[in-house]
PDB file of N, CA and C in Angstrom:
ATOM      1  N   MET Y   1     115.351 113.599  80.410  1.00 50.00           N
ATOM      2  CA  MET Y   1     114.809 113.359  79.740  1.00 50.00           C
ATOM      3  C   MET Y   1     113.548 112.081  80.294  1.00 50.00           C
ATOM      4  N   SER Y   2     112.535 112.871  80.127  1.00 52.00           N
ATOM      5  CA  SER Y   2     111.749 111.597  80.276  1.00 52.00           C
ATOM      6  C   SER Y   2     111.103 110.518  79.202  1.00 52.00           C
ATOM      7  N   VAL Y   3     110.668 109.937  79.639  1.00 51.00           N
ATOM      8  CA  VAL Y   3     109.942 108.569  78.838  1.00 51.00           C
ATOM      9  C   VAL Y   3     109.608 108.367  77.794  1.00 51.00           C
ATOM     10  N   GLU Y   4     108.523 109.554  78.509  1.00 53.00           N
ATOM     11  CA  GLU Y   4     107.368 109.903  76.878  1.00 53.00           C
ATOM     12  C   GLU Y   4     107.904 111.128  75.756  1.00 53.00           C
ATOM     13  N   VAL Y   5     108.982 111.622  75.725  1.00 53.00           N
ATOM     14  CA  VAL Y   5     109.687 111.833  75.264  1.00 53.00           C
ATOM     15  C   VAL Y   5     110.394 111.423  74.257  1.00 53.00           C
ATOM     16  N   PHE Y   6     110.852 109.726  74.875  1.00 55.00           N
ATOM     17  CA  PHE Y   6     111.854 108.687  73.416  1.00 55.00           C
ATOM     18  C   PHE Y   6     110.710 108.595  72.987  1.00 55.00           C
ATOM     19  N   LEU Y   7     109.944 107.669  73.319  1.00 59.00           N
ATOM     20  CA  LEU Y   7     108.534 106.877  73.538  1.00 59.00           C
ATOM     21  C   LEU Y   7     107.993 107.872  72.145  1.00 59.00           C
ATOM     22  N   PHE Y   8     107.906 108.848  71.877  1.00 59.00           N
ATOM     23  CA  PHE Y   8     106.887 109.163  71.620  1.00 59.00           C
ATOM     24  C   PHE Y   8     106.723 109.070  69.765  1.00 59.00           C
ATOM     25  N   PRO Y   9     107.622 109.311  69.414  1.00 58.00           N
ATOM     26  CA  PRO Y   9     108.903 109.448  68.123  1.00 58.00           C
ATOM     27  C   PRO Y   9     107.808 107.779  67.277  1.00 58.00           C
ATOM     28  N   PHE Y  10     108.288 107.035  68.354  1.00 58.00           N
ATOM     29  CA  PHE Y  10     107.798 105.657  68.722  1.00 58.00           C
ATOM     30  C   PHE Y  10     106.127 105.560  67.946  1.00 58.00           C
ATOM     31  N   LEU Y  11     105.438 106.152  68.511  1.00 56.00           N
ATOM     32  CA  LEU Y  11     104.176 105.629  68.801  1.00 56.00           C
ATOM     33  C   LEU Y  11     103.834 106.678  68.042  1.00 56.00           C
ATOM     34  N   ALA Y  12     104.651 107.696  67.803  1.00 55.00           N
ATOM     35  CA  ALA Y  12     103.333 108.782  66.634  1.00 55.00           C
ATOM     36  C   ALA Y  12     103.651 108.339  65.259  1.00 55.00           C
ATOM     37  N   GLY Y  13     104.512 106.989  64.865  1.00 55.00           N
ATOM     38  CA  GLY Y  13     104.398 106.214  63.544  1.00 55.00           C
ATOM     39  C   GLY Y  13     103.656 105.694  63.913  1.00 55.00           C
ATOM     40  N   LEU Y  14     102.556 105.180  64.823  1.00 51.00           N
ATOM     41  CA  LEU Y  14     102.309 104.023  64.267  1.00 51.00           C
ATOM     42  C   LEU Y  14     100.821 104.538  63.755  1.00 51.00           C
ATOM     43  N   GLY Y  15     100.773 106.096  63.387  1.00 46.00           N
ATOM     44  CA  GLY Y  15      99.055 106.946  63.745  1.00 46.00           C
ATOM     45  C   GLY Y  15      98.799 106.118  61.890  1.00 46.00           C
ATOM     46  N   ILE Y  16     100.237 105.882  61.559  1.00 52.00           N
ATOM     47  CA  ILE Y  16      99.590 105.395  59.622  1.00 52.00           C
ATOM     48  C   ILE Y  16      98.720 104.552  59.788  1.00 52.00           C
ATOM     49  N   SER Y  17      98.734 103.988  60.132  1.00 52.00           N
ATOM     50  CA  SER Y  17      97.770 103.105  60.222  1.00 52.00           C
ATOM     51  C   SER Y  17      96.360 102.249  61.589  1.00 52.00           C
ATOM     52  N   PHE Y  18      97.003 102.966  62.106  1.00 60.00           N
ATOM     53  CA  PHE Y  18      95.905 102.802  63.396  1.00 60.00           C
ATOM     54  C   PHE Y  18      95.339 104.184  64.347  1.00 60.00           C
ATOM     55  N   GLY Y  19      96.046 105.399  63.664  1.00 68.00           N
ATOM     56  CA  GLY Y  19      95.511 106.656  64.084  1.00 68.00           C
ATOM     57  C   GLY Y  19      96.048 107.008  65.466  1.00 68.00           C
ATOM     58  N   VAL Y  20      96.369 105.699  66.193  1.00 71.00           N
ATOM     59  CA  VAL Y  20      97.367 106.218  67.541  1.00 71.00           C
ATOM     60  C   VAL Y  20      98.117 107.744  67.964  1.00 71.00           C
ATOM     61  N   GLY Y  21      98.943 107.469  66.857  1.00 71.00           N
ATOM     62  CA  GLY Y  21      99.908 108.358  66.927  1.00 71.00           C
ATOM     63  C   GLY Y  21      98.521 110.240  66.768  1.00 71.00           C
ATOM     64  N   ARG Y  22      98.071 109.951  66.271  1.00 75.00           N
ATOM     65  CA  ARG Y  22      96.861 111.616  66.311  1.00 75.00           C
ATOM     66  C   ARG Y  22      96.380 111.209  67.285  1.00 75.00           C
ATOM     67  N   MET Y  23      95.666 110.109  67.651  1.00 74.00           N
ATOM     68  CA  MET Y  23      95.449 110.067  69.572  1.00 74.00           C
ATOM     69  C   MET Y  23      96.455 110.844  71.062  1.00 74.00           C
ATOM     70  N   ILE Y  24      97.688 110.263  70.301  1.00 76.00           N
ATOM     71  CA  ILE Y  24      98.213 110.342  71.539  1.00 76.00           C
ATOM     72  C   ILE Y  24      99.106 111.932  71.712  1.00 76.00           C
ATOM     73  N   ARG Y  25      99.130 112.444  70.242  1.00 77.00           N
ATOM     74  CA  ARG Y  25      99.285 113.853  70.309  1.00 77.00           C
ATOM     75  C   ARG Y  25      98.069 114.478  70.915  1.00 77.00           C
ATOM     76  N   ALA Y  26      96.890 114.076  70.592  1.00 76.00           N
ATOM     77  CA  ALA Y  26      95.959 114.519  71.025  1.00 76.00           C
ATOM     78  C   ALA Y  26      96.442 114.654  72.682  1.00 76.00           C
ATOM     79  N   LEU Y  27      96.452 113.733  72.949  1.00 75.00           N
ATOM     80  CA  LEU Y  27      95.964 113.638  74.838  1.00 75.00           C
ATOM     81  C   LEU Y  27      97.182 114.539  75.580  1.00 75.00           C
ATOM     82  N   LEU Y  28      98.679 114.559  74.908  1.00 79.00           N
ATOM     83  CA  LEU Y  28      99.762 115.070  75.144  1.00 79.00           C
ATOM     84  C   LEU Y  28      99.893 116.517  74.516  1.00 79.00           C
ATOM     85  N   ARG Y  29      98.799 117.335  73.788  1.00 80.00           N
ATOM     86  CA  ARG Y  29      98.939 118.828  74.171  1.00 80.00           C
ATOM     87  C   ARG Y  29      97.644 118.501  75.108  1.00 80.00           C
ATOM     88  N   PRO Y  30      98.326 120.065  75.058  1.00 76.00           N
ATOM     89  CA  PRO Y  30      97.487 121.005  76.470  1.00 76.00           C
ATOM     90  C   PRO Y  30      96.551 120.945  75.765  1.00 76.00           C
ATOM     91  N   SER Y  31      95.336 121.204  76.617  1.00 72.00           N
ATOM     92  CA  SER Y  31      94.316 121.952  76.155  1.00 72.00           C
ATOM     93  C   SER Y  31      93.756 123.184  77.025  1.00 72.00           C
ATOM     94  N   HIS Y  32      93.463 124.244  76.861  1.00 77.00           N
ATOM     95  CA  HIS Y  32      92.841 125.559  76.745  1.00 77.00           C
ATOM     96  C   HIS Y  32      91.480 125.597  77.357  1.00 77.00           C
ATOM     97  N   ARG Y  33      90.779 124.535  77.237  1.00 77.00           N
ATOM     98  CA  ARG Y  33      89.131 124.934  77.227  1.00 77.00           C
ATOM     99  C   ARG Y  33      89.222 124.140  78.352  1.00 77.00           C
ATOM    100  N   ARG Y  34      88.141 124.911  79.125  1.00 79.00           N
ATOM    101  CA  ARG Y  34      87.582 124.407  80.805  1.00 79.00           C
ATOM    102  C   ARG Y  34      86.222 123.626  79.912  1.00 79.00           C
ATOM    103  N   PRO Y  35      85.939 122.505  81.490  1.00 76.00           N
ATOM    104  CA  PRO Y  35      85.201 121.977  80.615  1.00 76.00           C
ATOM    105  C   PRO Y  35      83.929 122.209  81.288  1.00 76.00           C
ATOM    106  N   ASP Y  36      83.046 121.297  80.319  1.00 83.00           N
ATOM    107  CA  ASP Y  36      81.842 122.081  80.245  1.00 83.00           C
ATOM    108  C   ASP Y  36      80.935 121.548  81.698  1.00 83.00           C
ATOM    109  N   PRO Y  37      80.516 122.472  83.116  1.00 86.00           N
ATOM    110  CA  PRO Y  37      80.040 122.262  83.526  1.00 86.00           C
ATOM    111  C   PRO Y  37      78.429 121.169  83.795  1.00 86.00           C
ATOM    112  N   ARG Y  38      78.342 120.783  82.590  1.00 90.00           N
ATOM    113  CA  ARG Y  38      76.952 119.923  83.259  1.00 90.00           C
ATOM    114  C   ARG Y  38      77.269 118.611  82.684  1.00 90.00           C
ATOM    115  N   LEU Y  39      78.990 118.081  82.283  1.00 89.00           N
ATOM    116  CA  LEU Y  39      78.715 116.862  82.095  1.00 89.00           C
ATOM    117  C   LEU Y  39      79.483 116.563  83.389  1.00 89.00           C
ATOM    118  N   LEU Y  40      80.232 117.519  84.139  1.00 90.00           N
ATOM    119  CA  LEU Y  40      80.352 116.940  85.573  1.00 90.00           C
ATOM    120  C   LEU Y  40      78.856 116.738  86.684  1.00 90.00           C
ATOM    121  N   LEU Y  41      78.084 118.291  86.010  1.00 92.00           N
ATOM    122  CA  LEU Y  41      76.964 117.456  87.142  1.00 92.00           C
ATOM    123  C   LEU Y  41      75.907 115.931  86.146  1.00 92.00           C
ATOM    124  N   LEU Y  42      75.733 115.989  85.557  1.00 93.00           N
ATOM    125  CA  LEU Y  42      75.557 114.340  85.136  1.00 93.00           C
ATOM    126  C   LEU Y  42      76.330 112.801  85.116  1.00 93.00           C
ATOM    127  N   LEU Y  43      78.170 113.262  85.050  1.00 92.00           N
ATOM    128  CA  LEU Y  43      78.542 112.563  86.111  1.00 92.00           C
ATOM    129  C   LEU Y  43      78.246 112.507  87.427  1.00 92.00           C
ATOM    130  N   LEU Y  44      78.228 113.575  88.681  1.00 93.00           N
ATOM    131  CA  LEU Y  44      77.594 113.407  89.206  1.00 93.00           C
ATOM    132  C   LEU Y  44      76.361 113.228  90.246  1.00 93.00           C
ATOM    133  N   LEU Y  45      75.932 112.658  89.211  1.00 94.00           N
ATOM    134  CA  LEU Y  45      74.178 112.505  89.288  1.00 94.00           C
ATOM    135  C   LEU Y  45      74.812 111.326  89.283  1.00 94.00           C
ATOM    136  N   ALA Y  46      75.106 110.672  87.894  1.00 92.00           N
ATOM    137  CA  ALA Y  46      75.001 109.153  88.002  1.00 92.00           C
ATOM    138  C   ALA Y  46      75.727 108.607  88.665  1.00 92.00           C
ATOM    139  N   PHE Y  47      77.026 109.201  90.049  1.00 91.00           N
ATOM    140  CA  PHE Y  47      77.742 108.533  89.959  1.00 91.00           C
ATOM    141  C   PHE Y  47      76.689 108.619  92.116  1.00 91.00           C
ATOM    142  N   GLY Y  48      75.525 109.460  91.593  1.00 90.00           N
ATOM    143  CA  GLY Y  48      75.010 109.334  93.170  1.00 90.00           C
ATOM    144  C   GLY Y  48      73.775 108.383  92.529  1.00 90.00           C
ATOM    145  N   LEU Y  49      72.998 108.326  92.080  1.00 89.00           N
ATOM    146  CA  LEU Y  49      72.648 106.838  91.519  1.00 89.00           C
ATOM    147  C   LEU Y  49      72.958 105.627  91.567  1.00 89.00           C
ATOM    148  N   ARG Y  50      73.810 105.708  91.190  1.00 84.00           N
ATOM    149  CA  ARG Y  50      74.628 104.294  90.981  1.00 84.00           C
ATOM    150  C   ARG Y  50      75.453 104.042  92.951  1.00 84.00           C
ATOM    151  N   ALA Y  51      75.239 104.456  93.132  1.00 83.00           N
ATOM    152  CA  ALA Y  51      76.190 104.563  95.181  1.00 83.00           C
ATOM    153  C   ALA Y  51      74.753 104.153  95.808  1.00 83.00           C
ATOM    154  N   GLY Y  52      73.838 105.168  95.697  1.00 81.00           N
ATOM    155  CA  GLY Y  52      72.738 104.993  96.237  1.00 81.00           C
ATOM    156  C   GLY Y  52      72.294 103.589  96.006  1.00 81.00           C
ATOM    157  N   SER Y  53      72.515 102.997  95.603  1.00 77.00           N
ATOM    158  CA  SER Y  53      71.769 101.499  95.678  1.00 77.00           C
ATOM    159  C   SER Y  53      72.144  99.978  95.652  1.00 77.00           C
ATOM    160  N   LEU Y  54      73.560 101.206  95.835  1.00 74.00           N
ATOM    161  CA  LEU Y  54      74.853  99.473  95.999  1.00 74.00           C
ATOM    162  C   LEU Y  54      74.147  98.980  97.576  1.00 74.00           C
ATOM    163  N   THR Y  55      73.491  99.587  98.452  1.00 74.00           N
ATOM    164  CA  THR Y  55      73.250  98.832  99.258  1.00 74.00           C
ATOM    165  C   THR Y  55      72.163  97.985  99.265  1.00 74.00           C
ATOM    166  N   ALA Y  56      71.161  98.731  98.266  1.00 71.00           N
ATOM    167  CA  ALA Y  56      69.653  98.163  98.168  1.00 71.00           C
ATOM    168  C   ALA Y  56      69.967  96.311  97.122  1.00 71.00           C
ATOM    169  N   GLN Y  57      71.558  96.232  96.768  1.00 69.00           N
ATOM    170  CA  GLN Y  57      71.500  95.034  96.139  1.00 69.00           C
ATOM    171  C   GLN Y  57      72.294  93.799  96.927  1.00 69.00           C
ATOM    172  N   PRO Y  58      71.567  91.947  96.948  1.00 72.00           N
ATOM    173  CA  PRO Y  58      72.888  91.628  98.187  1.00 72.00           C
ATOM    174  C   PRO Y  58      73.435  91.097  96.488  1.00 72.00           C
ATOM    175  N   LEU Y  59      74.806  90.562  97.437  1.00 65.00           N
ATOM    176  CA  LEU Y  59      75.818  90.612  96.790  1.00 65.00           C
ATOM    177  C   LEU Y  59      75.643  88.774  96.026  1.00 65.00           C
ATOM    178  N   TRP Y  60      76.283  89.187  94.833  1.00 76.00           N
ATOM    179  CA  TRP Y  60      75.808  87.769  93.468  1.00 76.00           C
ATOM    180  C   TRP Y  60      76.942  86.266  94.590  1.00 76.00           C
ATOM    181  N   ARG Y  61      76.131  85.417  94.106  1.00 76.00           N
ATOM    182  CA  ARG Y  61      76.477  83.676  94.674  1.00 76.00           C
ATOM    183  C   ARG Y  61      78.527  84.742  94.291  1.00 76.00           C
ATOM    184  N   ASP Y  62      79.170  84.042  92.781  1.00 77.00           N
ATOM    185  CA  ASP Y  62      80.089  84.427  92.807  1.00 77.00           C
ATOM    186  C   ASP Y  62      81.255  85.121  93.271  1.00 77.00           C
ATOM    187  N   GLU Y  63      80.756  86.505  94.161  1.00 76.00           N
ATOM    188  CA  GLU Y  63      81.388  87.537  95.034  1.00 76.00           C
ATOM    189  C   GLU Y  63      80.977  87.231  96.365  1.00 76.00           C
ATOM    190  N   VAL Y  64      80.525  86.085  97.069  1.00 77.00           N
ATOM    191  CA  VAL Y  64      80.178  85.683  98.662  1.00 77.00           C
ATOM    192  C   VAL Y  64      81.414  85.291  98.240  1.00 77.00           C
ATOM    193  N   ASP Y  65      81.888  83.662  97.925  1.00 79.00           N
ATOM    194  CA  ASP Y  65      82.800  82.657  96.847  1.00 79.00           C
ATOM    195  C   ASP Y  65      83.937  83.580  96.843  1.00 79.00           C
ATOM    196  N   ALA Y  66      84.309  83.792  96.122  1.00 80.00           N
ATOM    197  CA  ALA Y  66      85.328  85.796  95.955  1.00 80.00           C
ATOM    198  C   ALA Y  66      85.919  85.465  96.833  1.00 80.00           C
ATOM    199  N   LEU Y  67      84.610  86.002  97.973  1.00 77.00           N
ATOM    200  CA  LEU Y  67      85.806  86.918  99.505  1.00 77.00           C
ATOM    201  C   LEU Y  67      85.698  86.121 100.596  1.00 77.00           C
ATOM    202  N   ARG Y  68      84.748  85.252 100.800  1.00 77.00           N
ATOM    203  CA  ARG Y  68      85.690  83.734 100.991  1.00 77.00           C
ATOM    204  C   ARG Y  68      86.073  82.625 100.991  1.00 77.00           C
ATOM    205  N   PHE Y  69      86.998  82.507  99.834  1.00 76.00           N
ATOM    206  CA  PHE Y  69      88.238  82.026  99.239  1.00 76.00           C
ATOM    207  C   PHE Y  69      89.257  82.647  99.271  1.00 76.00           C
ATOM    208  N   GLY Y  70      88.950  84.143  99.294  1.00 74.00           N
ATOM    209  CA  GLY Y  70      90.218  84.974  99.662  1.00 74.00           C
ATOM    210  C   GLY Y  70      90.352  85.093 100.734  1.00 74.00           C
ATOM    211  N   ARG Y  71      89.692  85.496 102.081  1.00 74.00           N
ATOM    212  CA  ARG Y  71      89.549  84.699 103.284  1.00 74.00           C
ATOM    213  C   ARG Y  71      90.254  83.483 103.822  1.00 74.00           C
ATOM    214  N   ASP Y  72      90.109  82.778 103.472  1.00 71.00           N
ATOM    215  CA  ASP Y  72      90.117  81.282 104.245  1.00 71.00           C
ATOM    216  C   ASP Y  72      91.454  80.951 103.594  1.00 71.00           C
ATOM    217  N   LEU Y  73      92.058  81.423 102.323  1.00 74.00           N
ATOM    218  CA  LEU Y  73      93.109  80.704 101.781  1.00 74.00           C
ATOM    219  C   LEU Y  73      94.522  82.380 102.811  1.00 74.00           C
ATOM    220  N   SER Y  74      93.750  83.194 102.919  1.00 73.00           N
ATOM    221  CA  SER Y  74      94.549  83.973 103.582  1.00 73.00           C
ATOM    222  C   SER Y  74      94.852  83.929 104.983  1.00 73.00           C
ATOM    223  N   MET Y  75      94.468  82.893 105.393  1.00 73.00           N
ATOM    224  CA  MET Y  75      93.896  82.548 107.072  1.00 73.00           C
ATOM    225  C   MET Y  75      94.803  81.179 106.695  1.00 73.00           C
ATOM    226  N   GLU Y  76      94.630  81.012 105.523  1.00 73.00           N
ATOM    227  CA  GLU Y  76      95.439  78.709 106.221  1.00 73.00           C
ATOM    228  C   GLU Y  76      97.208  79.941 105.573  1.00 73.00           C
ATOM    229  N   ILE Y  77      97.407  80.108 104.441  1.00 72.00           N
ATOM    230  CA  ILE Y  77      98.512  80.507 104.438  1.00 72.00           C
ATOM    231  C   ILE Y  77      99.633  81.769 105.756  1.00 72.00           C
ATOM    232  N   ALA Y  78      98.634  81.991 106.929  1.00 73.00           N
ATOM    233  CA  ALA Y  78      98.968  83.290 108.099  1.00 73.00           C
ATOM    234  C   ALA Y  78      99.564  82.081 108.643  1.00 73.00           C
ATOM    235  N   GLU Y  79      98.237  81.015 108.765  1.00 72.00           N
ATOM    236  CA  GLU Y  79      99.092  80.495 110.054  1.00 72.00           C
ATOM    237  C   GLU Y  79     100.062  78.616 109.716  1.00 72.00           C
ATOM    238  N   ALA Y  80     100.353  78.823 107.754  1.00 68.00           N
ATOM    239  CA  ALA Y  80     101.377  77.787 107.775  1.00 68.00           C
ATOM    240  C   ALA Y  80     102.195  79.154 107.906  1.00 68.00           C
ATOM    241  N   PHE Y  81     102.901  80.083 107.876  1.00 70.00           N
ATOM    242  CA  PHE Y  81     103.830  81.182 108.536  1.00 70.00           C
ATOM    243  C   PHE Y  81     104.151  80.780 109.736  1.00 70.00           C
ATOM    244  N   ARG Y  82     103.297  80.182 111.158  1.00 70.00           N
ATOM    245  CA  ARG Y  82     103.411  80.675 111.691  1.00 70.00           C
ATOM    246  C   ARG Y  82     103.446  79.140 112.629  1.00 70.00           C
ATOM    247  N   GLN Y  83     104.091  78.411 111.899  1.00 66.00           N
ATOM    248  CA  GLN Y  83     104.088  76.505 111.747  1.00 66.00           C
ATOM    249  C   GLN Y  83     105.801  77.378 112.738  1.00 66.00           C
ATOM    250  N   GLY Y  84     106.962  77.866 111.599  1.00 62.00           N
ATOM    251  CA  GLY Y  84     107.600  77.819 111.866  1.00 62.00           C
ATOM    252  C   GLY Y  84     108.819  76.592 110.835  1.00 62.00           C
ATOM    253  N   ASP Y  85     110.157  76.437 111.038  1.00 60.00           N
ATOM    254  CA  ASP Y  85     111.486  75.822 109.928  1.00 60.00           C
ATOM    255  C   ASP Y  85     110.849  75.791 108.866  1.00 60.00           C
ATOM    256  N   ALA Y  86     111.218  74.402 108.409  1.00 64.00           N
ATOM    257  CA  ALA Y  86     110.288  74.546 106.547  1.00 64.00           C
ATOM    258  C   ALA Y  86     108.905  74.155 106.486  1.00 64.00           C
ATOM    259  N   ALA Y  87     108.152  73.735 108.008  1.00 63.00           N
ATOM    260  CA  ALA Y  87     106.626  74.014 107.381  1.00 63.00           C
ATOM    261  C   ALA Y  87     105.477  74.525 106.653  1.00 63.00           C
ATOM    262  N   GLY Y  88     106.179  75.284 107.558  1.00 62.00           N
ATOM    263  CA  GLY Y  88     105.309  76.629 107.274  1.00 62.00           C
ATOM    264  C   GLY Y  88     104.956  76.646 104.913  1.00 62.00           C
ATOM    265  N   TRP Y  89     106.389  76.609 104.431  1.00 71.00           N
ATOM    266  CA  TRP Y  89     107.114  76.381 103.141  1.00 71.00           C
ATOM    267  C   TRP Y  89     105.933  74.716 102.956  1.00 71.00           C
ATOM    268  N   GLU Y  90     105.902  73.801 102.633  1.00 72.00           N
ATOM    269  CA  GLU Y  90     105.725  73.360 102.663  1.00 72.00           C
ATOM    270  C   GLU Y  90     104.284  73.176 102.659  1.00 72.00           C
ATOM    271  N   ARG Y  91     103.337  72.834 103.833  1.00 68.00           N
ATOM    272  CA  ARG Y  91     102.354  73.946 103.619  1.00 68.00           C
ATOM    273  C   ARG Y  91     101.507  74.399 102.609  1.00 68.00           C
ATOM    274  N   LEU Y  92     102.404  75.362 102.785  1.00 70.00           N
ATOM    275  CA  LEU Y  92     101.603  76.832 101.457  1.00 70.00           C
ATOM    276  C   LEU Y  92     102.272  76.034 100.621  1.00 70.00           C
ATOM    277  N   ALA Y  93     103.431  75.037  99.922  1.00 74.00           N
ATOM    278  CA  ALA Y  93     103.249  74.687  98.827  1.00 74.00           C
ATOM    279  C   ALA Y  93     102.173  73.713  98.669  1.00 74.00           C
ATOM    280  N   ALA Y  94     101.588  73.281  99.565  1.00 76.00           N
ATOM    281  CA  ALA Y  94     100.717  71.715  99.260  1.00 76.00           C
ATOM    282  C   ALA Y  94      99.518  72.394  99.220  1.00 76.00           C
ATOM    283  N   LEU Y  95      99.550  73.797  99.688  1.00 74.00           N
ATOM    284  CA  LEU Y  95      97.973  74.358  99.186  1.00 74.00           C
ATOM    285  C   LEU Y  95      98.269  75.532  97.881  1.00 74.00           C
ATOM    286  N   LEU Y  96      98.962  75.526  97.454  1.00 76.00           N
ATOM    287  CA  LEU Y  96      98.973  76.289  96.033  1.00 76.00           C
ATOM    288  C   LEU Y  96      99.028  75.255  94.953  1.00 76.00           C
ATOM    289  N   THR Y  97      99.205  74.237  95.295  1.00 68.00           N
ATOM    290  CA  THR Y  97      98.989  72.555  94.172  1.00 68.00           C
ATOM    291  C   THR Y  97      98.178  71.386  94.388  1.00 68.00           C
TER     292      THR Y  97
END
């Protein structure tokens, strides 16, 4: 038996006050309807418009900082482990505090 089978009665009971059980039952019920091709076309069009304009926009300052700090910290951690013995752990502890 899967976990979903055991959790289903509990989660279905939540539907009394929040409607969660009804939503979960609808998600677990197999659907025999075919998706609307217009919806797929709309999603592909929206994705194409968004993906096409990504290169036209510069990175924001917080994105640049996140990339730089992430790269710098990973280099520091790699250097701390290259030193050997306990020095790497001490350096890592100093970086994280």
